[in-house]
PDB file of C-alpha atoms and ligand atoms in Angstrom:
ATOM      1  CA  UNK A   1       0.000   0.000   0.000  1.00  0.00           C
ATOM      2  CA  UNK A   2       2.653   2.401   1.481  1.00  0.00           C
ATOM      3  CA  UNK A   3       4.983   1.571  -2.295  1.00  0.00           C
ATOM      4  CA  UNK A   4       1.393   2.084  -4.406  1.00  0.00           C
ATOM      5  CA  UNK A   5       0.441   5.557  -2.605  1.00  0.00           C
ATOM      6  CA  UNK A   6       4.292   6.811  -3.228  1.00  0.00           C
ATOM      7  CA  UNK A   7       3.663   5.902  -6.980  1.00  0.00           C
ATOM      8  CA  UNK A   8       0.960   8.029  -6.998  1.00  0.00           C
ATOM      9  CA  UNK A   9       2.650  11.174  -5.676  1.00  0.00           C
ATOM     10  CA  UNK A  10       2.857  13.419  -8.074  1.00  0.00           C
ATOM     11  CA  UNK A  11       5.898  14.686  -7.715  1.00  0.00           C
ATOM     12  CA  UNK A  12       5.331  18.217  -6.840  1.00  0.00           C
ATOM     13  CA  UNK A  13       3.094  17.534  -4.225  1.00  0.00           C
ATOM     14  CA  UNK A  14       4.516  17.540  -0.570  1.00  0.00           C
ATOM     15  CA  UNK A  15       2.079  15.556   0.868  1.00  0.00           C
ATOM     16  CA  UNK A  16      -1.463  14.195   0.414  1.00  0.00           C
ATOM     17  CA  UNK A  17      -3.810  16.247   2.709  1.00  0.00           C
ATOM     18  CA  UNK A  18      -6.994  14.592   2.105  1.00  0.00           C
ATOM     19  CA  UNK A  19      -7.150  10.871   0.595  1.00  0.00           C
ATOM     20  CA  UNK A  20      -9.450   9.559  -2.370  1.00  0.00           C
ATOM     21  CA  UNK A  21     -11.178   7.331   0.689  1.00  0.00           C
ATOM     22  CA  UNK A  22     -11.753  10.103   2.782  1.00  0.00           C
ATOM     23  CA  UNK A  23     -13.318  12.561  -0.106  1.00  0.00           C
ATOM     24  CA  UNK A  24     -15.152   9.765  -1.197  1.00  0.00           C
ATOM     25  CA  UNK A  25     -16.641   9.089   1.931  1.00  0.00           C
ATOM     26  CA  UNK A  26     -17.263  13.074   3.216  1.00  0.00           C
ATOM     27  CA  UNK A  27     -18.791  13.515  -0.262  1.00  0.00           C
ATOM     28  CA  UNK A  28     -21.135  10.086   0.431  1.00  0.00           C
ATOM     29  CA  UNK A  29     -22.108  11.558   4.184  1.00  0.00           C
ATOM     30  CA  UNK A  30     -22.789  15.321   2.584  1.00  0.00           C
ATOM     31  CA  UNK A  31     -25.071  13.946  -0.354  1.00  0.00           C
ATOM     32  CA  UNK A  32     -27.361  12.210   2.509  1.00  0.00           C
ATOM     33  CA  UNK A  33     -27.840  15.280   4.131  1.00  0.00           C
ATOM     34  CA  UNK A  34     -28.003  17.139   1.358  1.00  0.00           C
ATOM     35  CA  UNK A  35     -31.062  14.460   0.516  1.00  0.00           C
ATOM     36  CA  UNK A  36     -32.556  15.111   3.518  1.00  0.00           C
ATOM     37  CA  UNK A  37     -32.799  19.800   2.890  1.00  0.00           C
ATOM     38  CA  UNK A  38     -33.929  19.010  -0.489  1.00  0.00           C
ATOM     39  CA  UNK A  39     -36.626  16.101   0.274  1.00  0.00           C
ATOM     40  CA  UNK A  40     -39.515  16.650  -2.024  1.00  0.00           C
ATOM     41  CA  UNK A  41     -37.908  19.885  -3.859  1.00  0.00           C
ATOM     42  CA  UNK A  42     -35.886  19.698  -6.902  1.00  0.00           C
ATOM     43  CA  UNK A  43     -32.911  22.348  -6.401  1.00  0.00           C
ATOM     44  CA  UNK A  44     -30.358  23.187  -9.547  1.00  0.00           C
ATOM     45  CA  UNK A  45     -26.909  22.082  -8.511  1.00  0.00           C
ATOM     46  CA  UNK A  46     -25.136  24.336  -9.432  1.00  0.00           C
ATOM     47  CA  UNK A  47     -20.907  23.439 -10.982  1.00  0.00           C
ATOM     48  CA  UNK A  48     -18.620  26.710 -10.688  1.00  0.00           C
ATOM     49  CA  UNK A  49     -16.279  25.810 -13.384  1.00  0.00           C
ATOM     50  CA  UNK A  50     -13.968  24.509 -13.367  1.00  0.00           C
ATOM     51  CA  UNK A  51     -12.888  23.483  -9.943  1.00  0.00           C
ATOM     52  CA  UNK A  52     -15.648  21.675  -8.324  1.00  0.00           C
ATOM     53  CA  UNK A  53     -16.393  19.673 -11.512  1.00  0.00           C
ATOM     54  CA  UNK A  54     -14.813  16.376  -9.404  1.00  0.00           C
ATOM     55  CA  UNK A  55     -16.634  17.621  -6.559  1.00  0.00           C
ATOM     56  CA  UNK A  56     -20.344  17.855  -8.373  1.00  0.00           C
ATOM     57  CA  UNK A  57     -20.089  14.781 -10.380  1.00  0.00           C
ATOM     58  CA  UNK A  58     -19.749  12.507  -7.416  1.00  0.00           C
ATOM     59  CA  UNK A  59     -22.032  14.645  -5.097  1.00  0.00           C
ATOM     60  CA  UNK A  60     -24.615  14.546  -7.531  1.00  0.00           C
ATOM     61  CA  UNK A  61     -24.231  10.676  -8.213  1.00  0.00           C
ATOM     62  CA  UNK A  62     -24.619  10.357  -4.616  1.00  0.00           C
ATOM     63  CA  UNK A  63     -27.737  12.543  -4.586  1.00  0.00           C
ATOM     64  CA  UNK A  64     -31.180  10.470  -4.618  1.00  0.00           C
ATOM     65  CA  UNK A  65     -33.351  13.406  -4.937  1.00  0.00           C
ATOM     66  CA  UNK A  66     -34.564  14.488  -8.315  1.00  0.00           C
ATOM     67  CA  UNK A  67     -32.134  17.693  -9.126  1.00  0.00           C
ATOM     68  CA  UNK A  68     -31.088  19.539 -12.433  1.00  0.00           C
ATOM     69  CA  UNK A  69     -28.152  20.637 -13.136  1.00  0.00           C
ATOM     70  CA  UNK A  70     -26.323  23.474 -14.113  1.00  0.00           C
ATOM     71  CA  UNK A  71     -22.903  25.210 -15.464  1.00  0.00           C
ATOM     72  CA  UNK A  72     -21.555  28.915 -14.254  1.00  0.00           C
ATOM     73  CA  UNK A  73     -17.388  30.346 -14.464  1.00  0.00           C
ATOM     74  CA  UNK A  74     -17.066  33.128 -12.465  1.00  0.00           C
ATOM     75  CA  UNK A  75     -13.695  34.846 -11.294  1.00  0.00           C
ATOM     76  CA  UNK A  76     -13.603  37.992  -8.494  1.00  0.00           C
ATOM     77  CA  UNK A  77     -11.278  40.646  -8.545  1.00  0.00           C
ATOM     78  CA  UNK A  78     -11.015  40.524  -4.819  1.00  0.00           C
ATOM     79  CA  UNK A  79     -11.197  42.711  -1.918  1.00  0.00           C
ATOM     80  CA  UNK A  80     -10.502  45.849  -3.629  1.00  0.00           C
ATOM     81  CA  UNK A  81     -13.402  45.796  -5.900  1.00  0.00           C
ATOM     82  CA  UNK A  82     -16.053  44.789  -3.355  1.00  0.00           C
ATOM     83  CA  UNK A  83     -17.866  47.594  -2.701  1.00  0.00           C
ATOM     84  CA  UNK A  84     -17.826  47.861  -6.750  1.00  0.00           C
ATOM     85  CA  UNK A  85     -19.382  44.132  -6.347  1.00  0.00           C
ATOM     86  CA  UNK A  86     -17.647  43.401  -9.411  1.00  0.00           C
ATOM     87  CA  UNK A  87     -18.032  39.540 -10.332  1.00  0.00           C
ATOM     88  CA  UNK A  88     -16.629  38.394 -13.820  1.00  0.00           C
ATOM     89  CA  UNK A  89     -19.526  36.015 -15.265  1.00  0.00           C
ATOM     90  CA  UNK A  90     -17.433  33.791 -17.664  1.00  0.00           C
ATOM     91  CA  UNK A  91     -20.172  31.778 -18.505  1.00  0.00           C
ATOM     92  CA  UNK A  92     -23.583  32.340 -17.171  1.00  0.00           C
ATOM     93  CA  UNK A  93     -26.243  29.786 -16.608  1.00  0.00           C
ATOM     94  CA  UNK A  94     -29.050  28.447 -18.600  1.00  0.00           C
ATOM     95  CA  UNK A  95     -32.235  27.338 -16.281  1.00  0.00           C
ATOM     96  CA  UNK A  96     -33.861  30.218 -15.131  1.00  0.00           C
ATOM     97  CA  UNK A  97     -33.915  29.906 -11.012  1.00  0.00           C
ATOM     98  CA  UNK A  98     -36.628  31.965 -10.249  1.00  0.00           C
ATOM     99  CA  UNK A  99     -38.641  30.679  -7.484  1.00  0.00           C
ATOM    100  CA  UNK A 100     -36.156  27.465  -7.654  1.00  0.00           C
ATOM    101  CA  UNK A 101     -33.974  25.869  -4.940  1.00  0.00           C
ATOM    102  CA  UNK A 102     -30.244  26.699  -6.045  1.00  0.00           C
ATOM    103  CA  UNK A 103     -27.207  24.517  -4.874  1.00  0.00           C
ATOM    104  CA  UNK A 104     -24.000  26.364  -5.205  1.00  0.00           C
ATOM    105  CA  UNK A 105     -21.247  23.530  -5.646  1.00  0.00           C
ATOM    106  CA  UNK A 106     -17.629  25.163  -5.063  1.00  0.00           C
ATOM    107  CA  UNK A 107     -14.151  23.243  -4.766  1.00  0.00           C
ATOM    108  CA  UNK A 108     -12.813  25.817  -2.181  1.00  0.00           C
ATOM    109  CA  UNK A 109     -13.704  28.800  -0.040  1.00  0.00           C
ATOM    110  CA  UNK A 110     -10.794  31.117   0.443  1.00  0.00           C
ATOM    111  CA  UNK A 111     -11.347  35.245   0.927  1.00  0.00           C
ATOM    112  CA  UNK A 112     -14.750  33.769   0.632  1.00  0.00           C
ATOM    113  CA  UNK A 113     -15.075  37.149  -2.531  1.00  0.00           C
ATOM    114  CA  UNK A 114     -15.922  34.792  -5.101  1.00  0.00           C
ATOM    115  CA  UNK A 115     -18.794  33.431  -3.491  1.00  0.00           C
ATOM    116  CA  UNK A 116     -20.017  35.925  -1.802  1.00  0.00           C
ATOM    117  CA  UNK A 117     -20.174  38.431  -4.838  1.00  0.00           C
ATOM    118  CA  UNK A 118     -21.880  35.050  -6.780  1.00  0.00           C
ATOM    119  CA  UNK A 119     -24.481  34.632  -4.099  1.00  0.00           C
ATOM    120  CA  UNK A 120     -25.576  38.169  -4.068  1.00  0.00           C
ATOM    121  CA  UNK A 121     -26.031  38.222  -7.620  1.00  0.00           C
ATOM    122  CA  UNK A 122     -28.221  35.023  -7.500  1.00  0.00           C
ATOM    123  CA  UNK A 123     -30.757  36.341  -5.315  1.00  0.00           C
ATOM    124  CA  UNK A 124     -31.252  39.311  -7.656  1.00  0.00           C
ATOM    125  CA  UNK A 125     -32.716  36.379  -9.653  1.00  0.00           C
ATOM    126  CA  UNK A 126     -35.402  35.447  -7.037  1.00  0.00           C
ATOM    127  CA  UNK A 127     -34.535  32.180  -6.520  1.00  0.00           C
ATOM    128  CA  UNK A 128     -36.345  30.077  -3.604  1.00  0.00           C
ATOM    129  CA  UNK A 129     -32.966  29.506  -2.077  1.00  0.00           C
ATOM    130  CA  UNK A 130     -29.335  29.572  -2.555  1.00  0.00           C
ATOM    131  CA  UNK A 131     -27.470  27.198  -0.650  1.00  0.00           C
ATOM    132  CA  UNK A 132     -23.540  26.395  -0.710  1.00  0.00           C
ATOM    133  CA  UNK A 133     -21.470  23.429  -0.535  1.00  0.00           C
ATOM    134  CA  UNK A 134     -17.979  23.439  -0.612  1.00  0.00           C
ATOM    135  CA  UNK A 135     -15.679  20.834  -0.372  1.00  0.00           C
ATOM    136  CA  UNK A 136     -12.996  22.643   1.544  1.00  0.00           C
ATOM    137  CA  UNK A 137     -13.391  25.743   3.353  1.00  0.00           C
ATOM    138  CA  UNK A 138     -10.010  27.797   4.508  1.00  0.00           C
ATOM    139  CA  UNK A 139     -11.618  30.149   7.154  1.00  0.00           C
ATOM    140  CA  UNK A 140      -8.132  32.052   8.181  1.00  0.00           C
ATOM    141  CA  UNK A 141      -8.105  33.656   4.771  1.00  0.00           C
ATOM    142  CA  UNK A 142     -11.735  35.097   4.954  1.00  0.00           C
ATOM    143  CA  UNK A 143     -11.795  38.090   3.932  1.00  0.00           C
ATOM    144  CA  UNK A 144     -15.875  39.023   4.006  1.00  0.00           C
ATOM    145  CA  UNK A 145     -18.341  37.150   5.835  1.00  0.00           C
ATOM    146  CA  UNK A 146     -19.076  34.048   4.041  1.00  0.00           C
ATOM    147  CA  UNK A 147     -20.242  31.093   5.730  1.00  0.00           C
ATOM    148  CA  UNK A 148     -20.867  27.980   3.619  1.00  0.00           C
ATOM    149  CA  UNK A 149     -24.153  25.958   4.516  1.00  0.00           C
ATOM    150  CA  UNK A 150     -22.448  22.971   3.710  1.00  0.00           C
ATOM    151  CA  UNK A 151     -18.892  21.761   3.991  1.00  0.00           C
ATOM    152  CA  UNK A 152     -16.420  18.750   3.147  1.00  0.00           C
ATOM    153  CA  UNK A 153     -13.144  19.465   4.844  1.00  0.00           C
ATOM    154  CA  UNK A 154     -12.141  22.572   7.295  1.00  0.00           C
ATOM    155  CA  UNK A 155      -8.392  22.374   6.385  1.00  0.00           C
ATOM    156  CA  UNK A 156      -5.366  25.004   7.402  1.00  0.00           C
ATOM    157  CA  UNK A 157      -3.863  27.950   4.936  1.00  0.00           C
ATOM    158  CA  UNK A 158      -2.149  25.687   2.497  1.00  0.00           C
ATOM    159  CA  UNK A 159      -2.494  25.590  -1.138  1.00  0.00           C
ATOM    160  CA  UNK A 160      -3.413  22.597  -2.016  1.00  0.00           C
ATOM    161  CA  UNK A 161      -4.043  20.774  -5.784  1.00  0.00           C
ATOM    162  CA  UNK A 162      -6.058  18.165  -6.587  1.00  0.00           C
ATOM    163  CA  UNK A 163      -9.413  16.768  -7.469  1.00  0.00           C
ATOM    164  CA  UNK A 164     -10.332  19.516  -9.415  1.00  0.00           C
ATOM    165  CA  UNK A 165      -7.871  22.247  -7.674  1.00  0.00           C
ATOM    166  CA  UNK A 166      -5.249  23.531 -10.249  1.00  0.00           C
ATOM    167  CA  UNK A 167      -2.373  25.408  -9.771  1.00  0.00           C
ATOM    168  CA  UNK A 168      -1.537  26.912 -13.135  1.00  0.00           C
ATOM    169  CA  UNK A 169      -4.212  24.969 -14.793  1.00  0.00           C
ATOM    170  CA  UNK A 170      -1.816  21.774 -14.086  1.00  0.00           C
ATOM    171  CA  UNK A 171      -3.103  19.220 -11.233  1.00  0.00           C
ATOM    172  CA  UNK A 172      -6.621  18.522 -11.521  1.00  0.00           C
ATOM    173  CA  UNK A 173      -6.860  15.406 -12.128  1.00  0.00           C
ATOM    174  CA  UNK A 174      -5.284  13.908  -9.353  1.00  0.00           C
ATOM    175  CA  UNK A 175      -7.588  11.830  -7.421  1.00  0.00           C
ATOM    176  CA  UNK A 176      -6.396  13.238  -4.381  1.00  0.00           C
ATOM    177  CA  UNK A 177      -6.186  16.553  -2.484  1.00  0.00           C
ATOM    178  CA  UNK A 178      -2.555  17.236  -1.911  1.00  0.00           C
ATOM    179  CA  UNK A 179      -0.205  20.032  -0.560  1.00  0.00           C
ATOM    180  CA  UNK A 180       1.814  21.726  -3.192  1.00  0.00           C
ATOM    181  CA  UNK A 181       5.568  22.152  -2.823  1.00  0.00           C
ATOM    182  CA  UNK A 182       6.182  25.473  -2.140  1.00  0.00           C
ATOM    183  CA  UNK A 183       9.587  25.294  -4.766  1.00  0.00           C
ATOM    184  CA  UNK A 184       6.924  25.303  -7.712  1.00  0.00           C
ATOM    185  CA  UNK A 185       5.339  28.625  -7.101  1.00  0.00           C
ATOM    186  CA  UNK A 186       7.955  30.300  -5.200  1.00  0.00           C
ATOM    187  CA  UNK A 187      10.858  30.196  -8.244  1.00  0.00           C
TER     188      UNK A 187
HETATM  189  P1  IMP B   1     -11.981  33.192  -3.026  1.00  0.00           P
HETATM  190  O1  IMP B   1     -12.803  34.173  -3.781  1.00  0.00           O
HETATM  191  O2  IMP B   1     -10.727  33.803  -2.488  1.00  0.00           O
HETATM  192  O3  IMP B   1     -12.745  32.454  -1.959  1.00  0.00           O
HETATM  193  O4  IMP B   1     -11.434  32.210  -4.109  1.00  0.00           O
HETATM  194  C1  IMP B   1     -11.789  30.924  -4.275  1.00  0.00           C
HETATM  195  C2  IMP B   1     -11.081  30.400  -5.507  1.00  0.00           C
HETATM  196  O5  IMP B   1      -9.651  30.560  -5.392  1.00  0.00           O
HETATM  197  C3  IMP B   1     -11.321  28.917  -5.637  1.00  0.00           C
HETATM  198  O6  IMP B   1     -12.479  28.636  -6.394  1.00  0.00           O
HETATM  199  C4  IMP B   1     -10.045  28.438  -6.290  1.00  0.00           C
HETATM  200  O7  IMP B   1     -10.152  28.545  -7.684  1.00  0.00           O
HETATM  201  C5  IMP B   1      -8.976  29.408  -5.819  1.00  0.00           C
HETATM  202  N1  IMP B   1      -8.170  28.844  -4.693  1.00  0.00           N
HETATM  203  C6  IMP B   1      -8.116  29.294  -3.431  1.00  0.00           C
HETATM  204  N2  IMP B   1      -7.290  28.559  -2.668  1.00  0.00           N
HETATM  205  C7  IMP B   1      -6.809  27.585  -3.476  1.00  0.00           C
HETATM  206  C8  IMP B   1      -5.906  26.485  -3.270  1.00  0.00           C
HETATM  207  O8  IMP B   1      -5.371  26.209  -2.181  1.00  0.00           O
HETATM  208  N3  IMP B   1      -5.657  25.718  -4.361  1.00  0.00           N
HETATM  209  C9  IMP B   1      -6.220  25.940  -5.576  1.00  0.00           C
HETATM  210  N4  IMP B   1      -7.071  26.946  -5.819  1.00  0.00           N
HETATM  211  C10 IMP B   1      -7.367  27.770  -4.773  1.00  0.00           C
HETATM  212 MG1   MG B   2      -9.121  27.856  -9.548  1.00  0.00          MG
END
């Protein structure tokens, strides 16, 4: 087991952080409650590209209740342009949400801007509600109040790569989450 998992390691990852066993079985536990808000509704979860797209696929197969899905990209500009509430809308959705129950679906909560710009421009839409589920949430970084309803793994200020998390665009598709050594970005 030990040789297999060091075969696996990428080799500009420092360590793994969260294993394909445990994501597997966080994402098994959060799709049962997630089962239980949604019991006879059917919300539109929601995949901010491109991150979370690991993330939603196996949430969603885990999911019994009926649910439609949906696409959005989105980037922030961060703190400075808050009060601006400027949100970059790559690519928008296509189901119209009014009066609908709307699961957000992120990979990772970190100033928490992203989201919090997003959700404020989804209830301009008058949805029913807009919940969030992220798989990992970084709460030193916050940087506005943003407080997911849902989470996979609390985890420390570390970049991390992996099952759907890129650095660079690179990384995704490990089926891991893993710390990144700090010699790639810091060159
Ligand atoms: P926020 O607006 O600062 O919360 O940004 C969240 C976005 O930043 C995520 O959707 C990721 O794309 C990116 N991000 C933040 N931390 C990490 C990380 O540790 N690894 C990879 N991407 C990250
Ligand atoms: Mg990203």
């Amino acid at each position: 087991m030990e040789v297999k998992k060091q075969a696996e390691l990428n080799e500009n990852v420092e360590r793994i952080m969260i294993t394909a066993e445990q994501i597997s079985a966080r994402v098994k536990a959060l799709a049962a409650q997630l089962d239980k808000l949604y019991e006879g509704r059917t919300p539109v979860v929601v995949c901010i590209l491109k991150g979370s797209v690991m993330f939603f696929a196996d949430l969603i197969r885990e999911m019994k209740t009926p649910l439609q899905i949906d696409f959005m990209a989105v980037s922030s500009y961060g703190k400075d342009t808050i009060s601006s509430g400027k949100l970059q809308v790559k690519k928008d959705l296509t189901v119209n949400i009014s009066g609908k129950d709307v699961l957000i679906v992120e990979d990772i909560i970190d100033s928490g801007n992203t989201l919090y710009q997003l959700k404020k421009m989804l209830n301009t839409r008058s949805p029913n509600s807009v919940n969030i589920v992220t798989l990992l949430d970084k709460p030193e970084r916050r940087e506005v109040p943003m407080e997911p309803e849902y989470k996979g793994f609390v985890i420390e200020d570390e970049f991390v790569v992996g099952y759907g998390l890129d650095y660079a665009e690179e990384y995704r598709n490990l089926p891991y989450v893993g710390v990144l050594k700090r010699s790639v970005y810091e060159k």
